[in-house]
PDB file of C-alpha atoms in Angstrom:
ATOM      1  CA  UNK A   1      -9.816 -67.431  42.063  1.00 46.00           C
ATOM      2  CA  UNK A   2     -12.229 -66.772  45.102  1.00 44.00           C
ATOM      3  CA  UNK A   3     -15.754 -65.191  44.755  1.00 46.00           C
ATOM      4  CA  UNK A   4     -14.943 -62.277  46.667  1.00 47.00           C
ATOM      5  CA  UNK A   5     -11.396 -61.762  44.465  1.00 45.00           C
ATOM      6  CA  UNK A   6     -13.506 -62.566  41.148  1.00 47.00           C
ATOM      7  CA  UNK A   7     -16.016 -59.448  42.457  1.00 46.00           C
ATOM      8  CA  UNK A   8     -13.342 -56.083  43.182  1.00 46.00           C
ATOM      9  CA  UNK A   9     -12.713 -55.895  39.346  1.00 53.00           C
ATOM     10  CA  UNK A  10     -16.406 -55.971  38.771  1.00 48.00           C
ATOM     11  CA  UNK A  11     -17.095 -53.390  41.790  1.00 49.00           C
ATOM     12  CA  UNK A  12     -14.084 -51.409  40.557  1.00 49.00           C
ATOM     13  CA  UNK A  13     -15.734 -51.360  36.584  1.00 50.00           C
ATOM     14  CA  UNK A  14     -19.433 -50.276  38.043  1.00 50.00           C
ATOM     15  CA  UNK A  15     -17.463 -47.667  40.351  1.00 42.00           C
ATOM     16  CA  UNK A  16     -15.482 -46.338  37.325  1.00 51.00           C
ATOM     17  CA  UNK A  17     -18.787 -46.468  35.196  1.00 46.00           C
ATOM     18  CA  UNK A  18     -21.054 -44.869  37.498  1.00 45.00           C
ATOM     19  CA  UNK A  19     -18.100 -42.007  38.125  1.00 43.00           C
ATOM     20  CA  UNK A  20     -17.832 -41.478  34.268  1.00 43.00           C
ATOM     21  CA  UNK A  21     -21.761 -40.898  33.881  1.00 42.00           C
ATOM     22  CA  UNK A  22     -21.957 -38.585  36.407  1.00 42.00           C
ATOM     23  CA  UNK A  23     -19.106 -36.606  34.308  1.00 44.00           C
ATOM     24  CA  UNK A  24     -21.052 -37.143  31.160  1.00 44.00           C
ATOM     25  CA  UNK A  25     -24.314 -36.022  33.112  1.00 44.00           C
ATOM     26  CA  UNK A  26     -21.902 -32.645  34.782  1.00 47.00           C
ATOM     27  CA  UNK A  27     -20.641 -32.012  31.266  1.00 44.00           C
ATOM     28  CA  UNK A  28     -23.790 -31.712  30.069  1.00 44.00           C
ATOM     29  CA  UNK A  29     -25.630 -29.826  32.280  1.00 47.00           C
ATOM     30  CA  UNK A  30     -23.093 -27.503  31.389  1.00 46.00           C
ATOM     31  CA  UNK A  31     -23.656 -27.127  27.854  1.00 45.00           C
ATOM     32  CA  UNK A  32     -27.404 -27.025  28.430  1.00 47.00           C
ATOM     33  CA  UNK A  33     -26.638 -23.928  30.348  1.00 48.00           C
ATOM     34  CA  UNK A  34     -24.954 -22.422  27.952  1.00 48.00           C
ATOM     35  CA  UNK A  35     -27.181 -23.284  25.333  1.00 50.00           C
ATOM     36  CA  UNK A  36     -30.476 -22.128  26.840  1.00 61.00           C
ATOM     37  CA  UNK A  37     -28.701 -18.791  26.603  1.00 73.00           C
ATOM     38  CA  UNK A  38     -28.265 -18.029  22.349  1.00 81.00           C
ATOM     39  CA  UNK A  39     -24.762 -16.368  22.060  1.00 80.00           C
ATOM     40  CA  UNK A  40     -25.387 -12.995  21.140  1.00 85.00           C
ATOM     41  CA  UNK A  41     -23.558 -12.164  17.896  1.00 87.00           C
ATOM     42  CA  UNK A  42     -22.512  -8.609  16.408  1.00 87.00           C
ATOM     43  CA  UNK A  43     -20.983  -7.992  13.312  1.00 87.00           C
ATOM     44  CA  UNK A  44     -19.022  -4.749  12.157  1.00 90.00           C
ATOM     45  CA  UNK A  45     -17.840  -3.667   9.011  1.00 90.00           C
ATOM     46  CA  UNK A  46     -14.010  -2.666   9.751  1.00 90.00           C
ATOM     47  CA  UNK A  47     -13.081  -1.054   6.045  1.00 91.00           C
ATOM     48  CA  UNK A  48     -15.898   0.940   6.696  1.00 92.00           C
ATOM     49  CA  UNK A  49     -14.921   2.255  10.379  1.00 92.00           C
ATOM     50  CA  UNK A  50     -11.305   2.513   8.784  1.00 93.00           C
ATOM     51  CA  UNK A  51     -12.219   4.764   6.513  1.00 93.00           C
ATOM     52  CA  UNK A  52     -13.955   6.881   8.035  1.00 93.00           C
ATOM     53  CA  UNK A  53     -11.662   7.283  11.374  1.00 92.00           C
ATOM     54  CA  UNK A  54      -8.930   9.952  11.574  1.00 92.00           C
ATOM     55  CA  UNK A  55      -6.039   7.311  10.353  1.00 92.00           C
ATOM     56  CA  UNK A  56      -8.242   6.301   7.344  1.00 93.00           C
ATOM     57  CA  UNK A  57      -8.556   9.824   6.502  1.00 94.00           C
ATOM     58  CA  UNK A  58      -5.058  10.420   7.175  1.00 93.00           C
ATOM     59  CA  UNK A  59      -4.252   8.291   4.671  1.00 94.00           C
ATOM     60  CA  UNK A  60      -6.764   8.634   2.092  1.00 94.00           C
ATOM     61  CA  UNK A  61      -5.447  12.699   2.325  1.00 95.00           C
ATOM     62  CA  UNK A  62      -1.739  11.169   1.847  1.00 94.00           C
ATOM     63  CA  UNK A  63      -2.190   8.763  -0.484  1.00 94.00           C
ATOM     64  CA  UNK A  64      -3.963  11.623  -2.602  1.00 95.00           C
ATOM     65  CA  UNK A  65      -1.358  13.936  -2.239  1.00 95.00           C
ATOM     66  CA  UNK A  66       1.333  11.338  -2.950  1.00 93.00           C
ATOM     67  CA  UNK A  67      -0.255  10.424  -5.988  1.00 93.00           C
ATOM     68  CA  UNK A  68      -1.171  13.703  -7.216  1.00 95.00           C
ATOM     69  CA  UNK A  69       3.214  14.220  -7.063  1.00 94.00           C
ATOM     70  CA  UNK A  70       3.589  11.198  -8.051  1.00 93.00           C
ATOM     71  CA  UNK A  71       1.482  11.821 -11.766  1.00 93.00           C
ATOM     72  CA  UNK A  72       3.063  15.327 -11.994  1.00 95.00           C
ATOM     73  CA  UNK A  73       6.500  13.645 -11.764  1.00 94.00           C
ATOM     74  CA  UNK A  74       5.772  10.934 -14.022  1.00 93.00           C
ATOM     75  CA  UNK A  75       4.207  13.559 -16.759  1.00 94.00           C
ATOM     76  CA  UNK A  76       7.188  15.596 -16.404  1.00 95.00           C
ATOM     77  CA  UNK A  77       9.547  12.853 -17.295  1.00 94.00           C
ATOM     78  CA  UNK A  78       7.278  11.397 -19.623  1.00 92.00           C
ATOM     79  CA  UNK A  79       7.284  14.801 -21.700  1.00 94.00           C
ATOM     80  CA  UNK A  80      11.541  14.928 -21.208  1.00 93.00           C
ATOM     81  CA  UNK A  81      11.382  11.302 -22.879  1.00 92.00           C
ATOM     82  CA  UNK A  82       8.877  12.355 -25.819  1.00 93.00           C
ATOM     83  CA  UNK A  83      11.740  15.823 -26.100  1.00 94.00           C
ATOM     84  CA  UNK A  84      14.607  13.716 -26.338  1.00 92.00           C
ATOM     85  CA  UNK A  85      12.810  10.886 -29.044  1.00 91.00           C
ATOM     86  CA  UNK A  86      11.558  14.137 -31.197  1.00 92.00           C
ATOM     87  CA  UNK A  87      15.254  15.362 -30.529  1.00 92.00           C
ATOM     88  CA  UNK A  88      16.807  12.042 -31.983  1.00 89.00           C
ATOM     89  CA  UNK A  89      15.610  12.770 -35.378  1.00 90.00           C
ATOM     90  CA  UNK A  90      18.299  13.232 -38.191  1.00 91.00           C
ATOM     91  CA  UNK A  91      21.047  12.355 -35.249  1.00 91.00           C
ATOM     92  CA  UNK A  92      23.986  10.128 -36.168  1.00 93.00           C
ATOM     93  CA  UNK A  93      23.627   6.187 -34.609  1.00 93.00           C
ATOM     94  CA  UNK A  94      26.167   7.382 -31.740  1.00 94.00           C
ATOM     95  CA  UNK A  95      23.917  10.495 -30.947  1.00 93.00           C
ATOM     96  CA  UNK A  96      20.610   8.369 -31.333  1.00 91.00           C
ATOM     97  CA  UNK A  97      22.138   5.870 -29.068  1.00 94.00           C
ATOM     98  CA  UNK A  98      23.253   8.527 -26.114  1.00 95.00           C
ATOM     99  CA  UNK A  99      19.646   9.630 -26.431  1.00 93.00           C
ATOM    100  CA  UNK A 100      18.060   6.152 -26.252  1.00 94.00           C
ATOM    101  CA  UNK A 101      20.218   5.668 -22.721  1.00 95.00           C
ATOM    102  CA  UNK A 102      18.743   8.923 -21.559  1.00 95.00           C
ATOM    103  CA  UNK A 103      15.432   7.970 -22.281  1.00 93.00           C
ATOM    104  CA  UNK A 104      16.035   3.777 -20.806  1.00 95.00           C
ATOM    105  CA  UNK A 105      17.366   6.227 -17.320  1.00 95.00           C
ATOM    106  CA  UNK A 106      13.872   8.326 -17.184  1.00 93.00           C
ATOM    107  CA  UNK A 107      11.701   4.879 -17.583  1.00 94.00           C
ATOM    108  CA  UNK A 108      13.749   3.604 -14.787  1.00 96.00           C
ATOM    109  CA  UNK A 109      13.278   7.049 -12.857  1.00 94.00           C
ATOM    110  CA  UNK A 110       9.250   6.706 -13.821  1.00 93.00           C
ATOM    111  CA  UNK A 111       9.699   3.057 -11.673  1.00 95.00           C
ATOM    112  CA  UNK A 112      11.680   4.154  -9.344  1.00 95.00           C
ATOM    113  CA  UNK A 113       9.199   6.632  -8.781  1.00 93.00           C
ATOM    114  CA  UNK A 114       6.527   4.737  -8.594  1.00 93.00           C
ATOM    115  CA  UNK A 115       8.202   2.135  -6.504  1.00 95.00           C
ATOM    116  CA  UNK A 116       8.838   4.534  -3.770  1.00 94.00           C
ATOM    117  CA  UNK A 117       5.344   5.928  -3.764  1.00 93.00           C
ATOM    118  CA  UNK A 118       4.363   2.133  -3.548  1.00 94.00           C
ATOM    119  CA  UNK A 119       6.247   1.724  -0.723  1.00 95.00           C
ATOM    120  CA  UNK A 120       5.672   5.003   1.351  1.00 94.00           C
ATOM    121  CA  UNK A 121       1.718   4.212   0.700  1.00 93.00           C
ATOM    122  CA  UNK A 122       2.445   0.522   2.458  1.00 94.00           C
ATOM    123  CA  UNK A 123       4.147   1.735   5.401  1.00 95.00           C
ATOM    124  CA  UNK A 124       1.973   4.838   5.965  1.00 93.00           C
ATOM    125  CA  UNK A 125      -0.783   2.184   5.930  1.00 93.00           C
ATOM    126  CA  UNK A 126       0.258  -0.174   8.338  1.00 94.00           C
ATOM    127  CA  UNK A 127       0.910   2.608  10.923  1.00 94.00           C
ATOM    128  CA  UNK A 128      -2.641   4.199  10.199  1.00 93.00           C
ATOM    129  CA  UNK A 129      -3.803   0.980  10.666  1.00 91.00           C
ATOM    130  CA  UNK A 130      -2.373   0.186  13.995  1.00 93.00           C
ATOM    131  CA  UNK A 131      -3.252   3.558  15.201  1.00 91.00           C
ATOM    132  CA  UNK A 132      -6.243   2.142  13.864  1.00 91.00           C
ATOM    133  CA  UNK A 133      -6.557  -1.083  16.108  1.00 89.00           C
ATOM    134  CA  UNK A 134      -5.768   1.061  18.907  1.00 91.00           C
ATOM    135  CA  UNK A 135      -8.109   3.475  18.316  1.00 90.00           C
ATOM    136  CA  UNK A 136     -10.631   0.628  18.758  1.00 90.00           C
ATOM    137  CA  UNK A 137      -9.814  -2.217  20.950  1.00 89.00           C
ATOM    138  CA  UNK A 138     -11.565  -0.058  23.867  1.00 91.00           C
ATOM    139  CA  UNK A 139     -14.634   0.993  21.993  1.00 91.00           C
ATOM    140  CA  UNK A 140     -15.241  -2.866  20.960  1.00 88.00           C
ATOM    141  CA  UNK A 141     -14.251  -3.998  25.152  1.00 88.00           C
ATOM    142  CA  UNK A 142     -16.622  -1.478  25.864  1.00 90.00           C
ATOM    143  CA  UNK A 143     -19.307  -2.217  23.512  1.00 89.00           C
ATOM    144  CA  UNK A 144     -19.163  -6.115  24.355  1.00 87.00           C
ATOM    145  CA  UNK A 145     -19.201  -5.161  27.958  1.00 86.00           C
ATOM    146  CA  UNK A 146     -22.534  -3.301  27.854  1.00 90.00           C
ATOM    147  CA  UNK A 147     -24.379  -5.025  25.259  1.00 89.00           C
ATOM    148  CA  UNK A 148     -23.059  -8.456  26.678  1.00 86.00           C
ATOM    149  CA  UNK A 149     -21.790  -9.609  22.566  1.00 85.00           C
ATOM    150  CA  UNK A 150     -19.962 -13.621  22.560  1.00 85.00           C
ATOM    151  CA  UNK A 151     -18.639 -12.590  19.518  1.00 84.00           C
ATOM    152  CA  UNK A 152     -18.221  -9.280  17.180  1.00 85.00           C
ATOM    153  CA  UNK A 153     -16.890 -10.519  13.497  1.00 86.00           C
ATOM    154  CA  UNK A 154     -15.865  -8.469  11.024  1.00 87.00           C
ATOM    155  CA  UNK A 155     -18.067  -8.592   8.261  1.00 84.00           C
ATOM    156  CA  UNK A 156     -16.038  -9.681   5.237  1.00 75.00           C
ATOM    157  CA  UNK A 157     -17.717 -10.672   2.664  1.00 67.00           C
ATOM    158  CA  UNK A 158     -15.621 -13.503   1.949  1.00 60.00           C
ATOM    159  CA  UNK A 159     -16.463 -14.385   5.521  1.00 71.00           C
ATOM    160  CA  UNK A 160     -19.659 -13.716   6.404  1.00 67.00           C
ATOM    161  CA  UNK A 161     -22.561 -14.836   4.124  1.00 54.00           C
ATOM    162  CA  UNK A 162     -25.537 -12.920   5.797  1.00 61.00           C
ATOM    163  CA  UNK A 163     -25.622 -10.078   8.431  1.00 68.00           C
ATOM    164  CA  UNK A 164     -29.069  -9.024   9.277  1.00 70.00           C
ATOM    165  CA  UNK A 165     -28.886  -5.187  10.116  1.00 77.00           C
ATOM    166  CA  UNK A 166     -29.834  -6.211  14.002  1.00 78.00           C
ATOM    167  CA  UNK A 167     -26.463  -7.490  14.432  1.00 84.00           C
ATOM    168  CA  UNK A 168     -24.333  -4.738  12.754  1.00 86.00           C
ATOM    169  CA  UNK A 169     -22.571  -2.770  15.045  1.00 89.00           C
ATOM    170  CA  UNK A 170     -20.671  -0.495  12.204  1.00 89.00           C
ATOM    171  CA  UNK A 171     -22.530   3.053  12.583  1.00 91.00           C
ATOM    172  CA  UNK A 172     -21.995   2.323  16.525  1.00 91.00           C
ATOM    173  CA  UNK A 173     -18.286   1.924  16.294  1.00 91.00           C
ATOM    174  CA  UNK A 174     -18.320   4.597  13.704  1.00 91.00           C
ATOM    175  CA  UNK A 175     -20.285   7.382  16.527  1.00 92.00           C
ATOM    176  CA  UNK A 176     -18.253   6.681  18.799  1.00 91.00           C
ATOM    177  CA  UNK A 177     -14.599   7.277  16.728  1.00 90.00           C
ATOM    178  CA  UNK A 178     -16.132  10.397  15.928  1.00 90.00           C
ATOM    179  CA  UNK A 179     -17.285  11.378  19.258  1.00 90.00           C
ATOM    180  CA  UNK A 180     -14.528  10.756  20.396  1.00 83.00           C
ATOM    181  CA  UNK A 181     -11.268  13.832  21.402  1.00 78.00           C
TER     182      UNK A 181
END
């Protein structure tokens, strides 16, 4: 191999190393520029905001009304079952069997009423939370833009270990929702 041929791979290695160094320097400068400005972070208690929002308040009212209706229905069916049990005393085995079936029917009806109520609540909650998301998205976008937050976290106790009051924007979100038409 001639000396000039041996130097080509050596020059190529030097050129590659120089380019890699320049690339790393550029990445390091970009990272330093980002680090020089600390990230601005906010937290928000979305459950509290939801509870105080119109969709959350509507859901609470619906749940309370449904609970009252379900409890009244269950109480009525429970009294019917108690009356049937009392009427079974002194009856024939066949009549007691018939009464027991009626009581079991009432028990099934109570379970059905509870399950139906749970499905209604679940469906309504999903609808209200979807409406809530539509309500708060523009508010979050506005706050992020006007205050320059890089990150907004949901203050979920299982995720956020500590959040100082300076970064908590829950009050501001609640106020904007209450001020909305």
